[in-house]
Coordinates of C-alpha atoms in Angstrom, one line a residue:
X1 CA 24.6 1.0 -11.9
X2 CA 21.1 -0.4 -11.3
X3 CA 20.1 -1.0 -7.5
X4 CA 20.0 -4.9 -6.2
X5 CA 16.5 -3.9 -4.5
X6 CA 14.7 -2.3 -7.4
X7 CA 16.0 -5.4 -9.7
X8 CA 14.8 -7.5 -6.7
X9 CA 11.3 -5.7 -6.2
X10 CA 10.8 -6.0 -10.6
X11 CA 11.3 -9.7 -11.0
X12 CA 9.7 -11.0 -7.8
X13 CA 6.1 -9.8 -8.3
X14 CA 6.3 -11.1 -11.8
X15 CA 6.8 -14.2 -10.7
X16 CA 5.1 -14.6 -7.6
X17 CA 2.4 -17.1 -7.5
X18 CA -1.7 -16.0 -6.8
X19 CA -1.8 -17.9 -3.4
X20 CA 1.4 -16.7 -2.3
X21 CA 0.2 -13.1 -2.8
X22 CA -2.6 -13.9 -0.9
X23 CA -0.4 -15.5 2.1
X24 CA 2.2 -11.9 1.5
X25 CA -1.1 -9.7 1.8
X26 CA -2.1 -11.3 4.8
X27 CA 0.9 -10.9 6.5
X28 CA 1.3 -7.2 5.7
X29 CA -1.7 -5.8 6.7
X30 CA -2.0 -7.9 9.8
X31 CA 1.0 -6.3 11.4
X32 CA -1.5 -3.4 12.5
X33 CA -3.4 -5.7 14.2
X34 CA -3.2 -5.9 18.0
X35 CA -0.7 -9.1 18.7
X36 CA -3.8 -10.7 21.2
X37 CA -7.1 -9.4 22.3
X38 CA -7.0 -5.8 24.5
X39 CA -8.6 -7.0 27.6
X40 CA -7.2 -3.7 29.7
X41 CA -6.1 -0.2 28.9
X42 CA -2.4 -1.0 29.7
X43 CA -3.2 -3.7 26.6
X44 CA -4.5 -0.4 24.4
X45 CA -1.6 1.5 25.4
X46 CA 1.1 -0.9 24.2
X47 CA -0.8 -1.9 21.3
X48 CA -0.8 2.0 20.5
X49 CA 2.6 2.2 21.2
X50 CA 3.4 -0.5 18.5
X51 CA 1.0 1.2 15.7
X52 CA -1.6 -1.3 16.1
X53 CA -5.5 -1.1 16.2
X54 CA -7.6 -2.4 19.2
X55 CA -8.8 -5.4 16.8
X56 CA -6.9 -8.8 17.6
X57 CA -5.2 -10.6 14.6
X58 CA -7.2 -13.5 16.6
X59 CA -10.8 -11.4 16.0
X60 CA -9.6 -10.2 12.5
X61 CA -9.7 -14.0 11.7
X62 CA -13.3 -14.3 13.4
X63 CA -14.5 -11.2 11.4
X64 CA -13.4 -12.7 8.3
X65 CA -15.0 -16.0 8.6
X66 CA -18.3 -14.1 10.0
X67 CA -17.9 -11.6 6.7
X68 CA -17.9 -14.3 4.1
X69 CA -20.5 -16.3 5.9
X70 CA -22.5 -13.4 6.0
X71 CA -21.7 -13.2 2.1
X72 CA -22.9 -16.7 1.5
X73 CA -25.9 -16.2 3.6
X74 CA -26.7 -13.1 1.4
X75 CA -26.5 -14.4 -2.0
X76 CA -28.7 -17.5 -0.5
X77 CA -31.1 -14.9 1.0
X78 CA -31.0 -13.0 -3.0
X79 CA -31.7 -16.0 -4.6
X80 CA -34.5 -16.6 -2.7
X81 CA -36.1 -13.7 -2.9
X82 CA -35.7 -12.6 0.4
X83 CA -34.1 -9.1 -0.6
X84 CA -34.8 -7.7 2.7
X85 CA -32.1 -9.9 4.4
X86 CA -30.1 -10.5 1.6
X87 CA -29.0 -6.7 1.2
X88 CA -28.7 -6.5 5.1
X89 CA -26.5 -9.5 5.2
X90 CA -24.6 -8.0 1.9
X91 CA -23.9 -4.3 4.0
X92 CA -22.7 -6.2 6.9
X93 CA -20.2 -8.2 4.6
X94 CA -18.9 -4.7 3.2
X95 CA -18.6 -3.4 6.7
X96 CA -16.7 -6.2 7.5
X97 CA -14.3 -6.2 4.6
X98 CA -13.3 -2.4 6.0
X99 CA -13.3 -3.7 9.3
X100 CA -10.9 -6.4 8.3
X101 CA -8.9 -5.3 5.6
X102 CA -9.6 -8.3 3.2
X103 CA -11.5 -8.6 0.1
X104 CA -10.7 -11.0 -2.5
X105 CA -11.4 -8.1 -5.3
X106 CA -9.3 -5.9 -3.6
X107 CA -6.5 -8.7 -3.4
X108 CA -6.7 -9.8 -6.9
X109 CA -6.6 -6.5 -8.0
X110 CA -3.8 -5.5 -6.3
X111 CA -2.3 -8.7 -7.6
X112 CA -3.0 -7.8 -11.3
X113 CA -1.3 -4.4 -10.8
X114 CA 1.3 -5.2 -8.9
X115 CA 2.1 -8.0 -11.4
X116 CA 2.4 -5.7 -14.6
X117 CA 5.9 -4.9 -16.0
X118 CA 6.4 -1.6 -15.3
X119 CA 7.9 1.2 -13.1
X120 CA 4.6 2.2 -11.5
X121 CA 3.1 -1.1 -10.4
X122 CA 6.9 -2.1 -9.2
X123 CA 6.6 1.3 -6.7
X124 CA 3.1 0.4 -6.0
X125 CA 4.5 -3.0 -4.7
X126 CA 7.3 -1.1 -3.3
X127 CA 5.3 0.9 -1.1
X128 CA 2.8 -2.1 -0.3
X129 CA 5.7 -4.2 1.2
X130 CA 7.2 -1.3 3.3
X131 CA 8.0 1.8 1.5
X132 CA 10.1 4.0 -1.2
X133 CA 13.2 3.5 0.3
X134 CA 15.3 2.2 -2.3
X135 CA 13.5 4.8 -4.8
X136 CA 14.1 7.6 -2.7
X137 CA 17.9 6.7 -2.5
X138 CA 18.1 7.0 -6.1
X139 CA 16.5 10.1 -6.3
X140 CA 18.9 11.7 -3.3
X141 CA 21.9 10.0 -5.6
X142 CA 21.2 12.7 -8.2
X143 CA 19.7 15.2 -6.7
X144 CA 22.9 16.0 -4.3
X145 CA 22.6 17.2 -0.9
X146 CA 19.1 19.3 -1.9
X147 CA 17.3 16.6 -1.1
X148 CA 16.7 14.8 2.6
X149 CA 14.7 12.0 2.3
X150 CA 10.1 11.4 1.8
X151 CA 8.0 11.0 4.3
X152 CA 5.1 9.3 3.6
X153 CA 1.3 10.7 4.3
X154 CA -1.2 8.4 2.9
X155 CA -0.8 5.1 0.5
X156 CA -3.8 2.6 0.1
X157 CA -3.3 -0.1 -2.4
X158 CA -3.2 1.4 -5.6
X159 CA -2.6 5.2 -4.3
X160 CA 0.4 6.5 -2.5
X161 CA 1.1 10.2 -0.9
X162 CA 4.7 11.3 -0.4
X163 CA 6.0 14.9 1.2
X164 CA 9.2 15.5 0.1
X165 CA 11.9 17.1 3.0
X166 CA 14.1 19.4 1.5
X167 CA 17.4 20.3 3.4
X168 CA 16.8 24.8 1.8
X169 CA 14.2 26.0 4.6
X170 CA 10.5 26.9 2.6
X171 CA 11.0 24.3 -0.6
X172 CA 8.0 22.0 -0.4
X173 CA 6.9 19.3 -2.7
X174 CA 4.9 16.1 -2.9
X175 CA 4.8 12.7 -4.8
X176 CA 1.7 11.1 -5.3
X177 CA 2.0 7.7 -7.0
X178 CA -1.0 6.0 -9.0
X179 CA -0.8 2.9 -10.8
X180 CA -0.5 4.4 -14.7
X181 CA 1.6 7.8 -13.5
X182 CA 3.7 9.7 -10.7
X183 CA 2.7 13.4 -10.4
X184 CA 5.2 15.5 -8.6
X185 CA 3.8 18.9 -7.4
X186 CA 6.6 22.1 -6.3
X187 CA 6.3 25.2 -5.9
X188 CA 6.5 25.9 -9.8
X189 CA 3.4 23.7 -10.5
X190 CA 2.6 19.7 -11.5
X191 CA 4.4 17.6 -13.4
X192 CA 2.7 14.3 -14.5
X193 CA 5.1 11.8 -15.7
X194 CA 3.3 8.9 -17.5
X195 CA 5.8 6.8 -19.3
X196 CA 5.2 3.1 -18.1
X197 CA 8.3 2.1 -20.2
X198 CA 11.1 4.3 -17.7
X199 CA 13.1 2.7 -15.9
X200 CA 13.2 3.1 -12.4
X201 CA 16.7 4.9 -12.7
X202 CA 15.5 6.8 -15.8
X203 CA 12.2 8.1 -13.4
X204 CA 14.4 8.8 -10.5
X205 CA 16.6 11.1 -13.1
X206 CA 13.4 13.3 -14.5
X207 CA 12.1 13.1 -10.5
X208 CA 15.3 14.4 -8.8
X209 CA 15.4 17.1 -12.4
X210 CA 11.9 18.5 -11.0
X211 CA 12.8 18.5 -7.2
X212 CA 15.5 21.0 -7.9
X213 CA 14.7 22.8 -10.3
X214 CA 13.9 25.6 -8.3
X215 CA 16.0 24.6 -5.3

């Protein structure tokens, strides 16, 4: 029996609209922005406390305006001939669009991957909205009681890091998710698995296969 989420997750993405992505990416990476502007250490503490950074959604906004003004001013300043200034203001665009989080080539592509009819991009966008949840629980479905759930260490767009938690004492794994593959690495070695055309029950079945194979 297919999963309601992973149907959900496949057909939603395909069909999202461009400025709807852009509204959905906003709104996910803002939550690690600090709700208002850290004036005292109490402030920093509860932002802390939440997961968030000491940078305001309020100043991520001013950053963002300031980072594209600074992009405008730089091409001006190219076209001019004024390199000096031009590549100055064009650094301090790129340190702003690490500093804010928002790039429209890093949104588009996300877009076009996430968009693409296939298991990968669908766990990519998985992950992006919150995590492998729904994933994992097929993988735990077949895999019995040897499994106990992922934790995750790392994901970044296109990337994703996952430790698996085995319930046998000493049995370590790990899940790393890219856009055109899932490589799953045990204690026996990698195995890449590569076949955009799986189904996301179908991947969960060769995944949980790997995971206890030598559990």
């Amino acid at each position: 029996m297919q999963t309601p989420m992973l149907k959900y997750t496949q057909v939603v993405i395909a069909d999202m609209k461009r400025k709807d992505f852009y509204k959905l990416y906003y709104a996910v990476t803002d939550k690690v922005y600090a709700d208002h502007i850290l004036w005292t250490e109490e402030d920093s503490e509860q932002a802390w406390r939440k997961g968030q950074i000491r940078t305001s959604k309020l100043g991520r906004k001013i950053f963002i305006f300031w980072q594209y003004a600074a992009l405008l001013a730089a091409v001006i300043g190219l076209a001019a001939g004024a390199y000096a200034i031009g590549i100055t203001l064009g650094a301090l665009f790129l340190l702003g669009c690490v500093l804010t989080n928002y790039s429209v080539i890093k949104i588009e592509l996300l877009y076009a991957v996430y968009r693409r009819n296939d298991v990968f991009s669908s766990l990519l966008y998985m992950v992006f909205r919150g995590g492998l949840d729904a994933f994992g629980a097929e993988v735990k479905l077949r895999a019995g009681k040897r499994i106990g759930g992922f934790v995750p260490e790392w994901k970044a767009g296109l990337w994703a890091k996952y430790s698996v938690v085995y319930r046998k004492q000493g049995a370590q794994a790990t899940i790393w998710l890219y856009p055109n593959k899932m490589v799953v690495k045990t204690g026996k070695g990698k195995c890449a698995i590569a076949d955009r055309a799986l189904s996301m029950q179908a991947l969960a079945e060769q995944v949980a296969q790997i995971l206890t194979a030598d559990t």
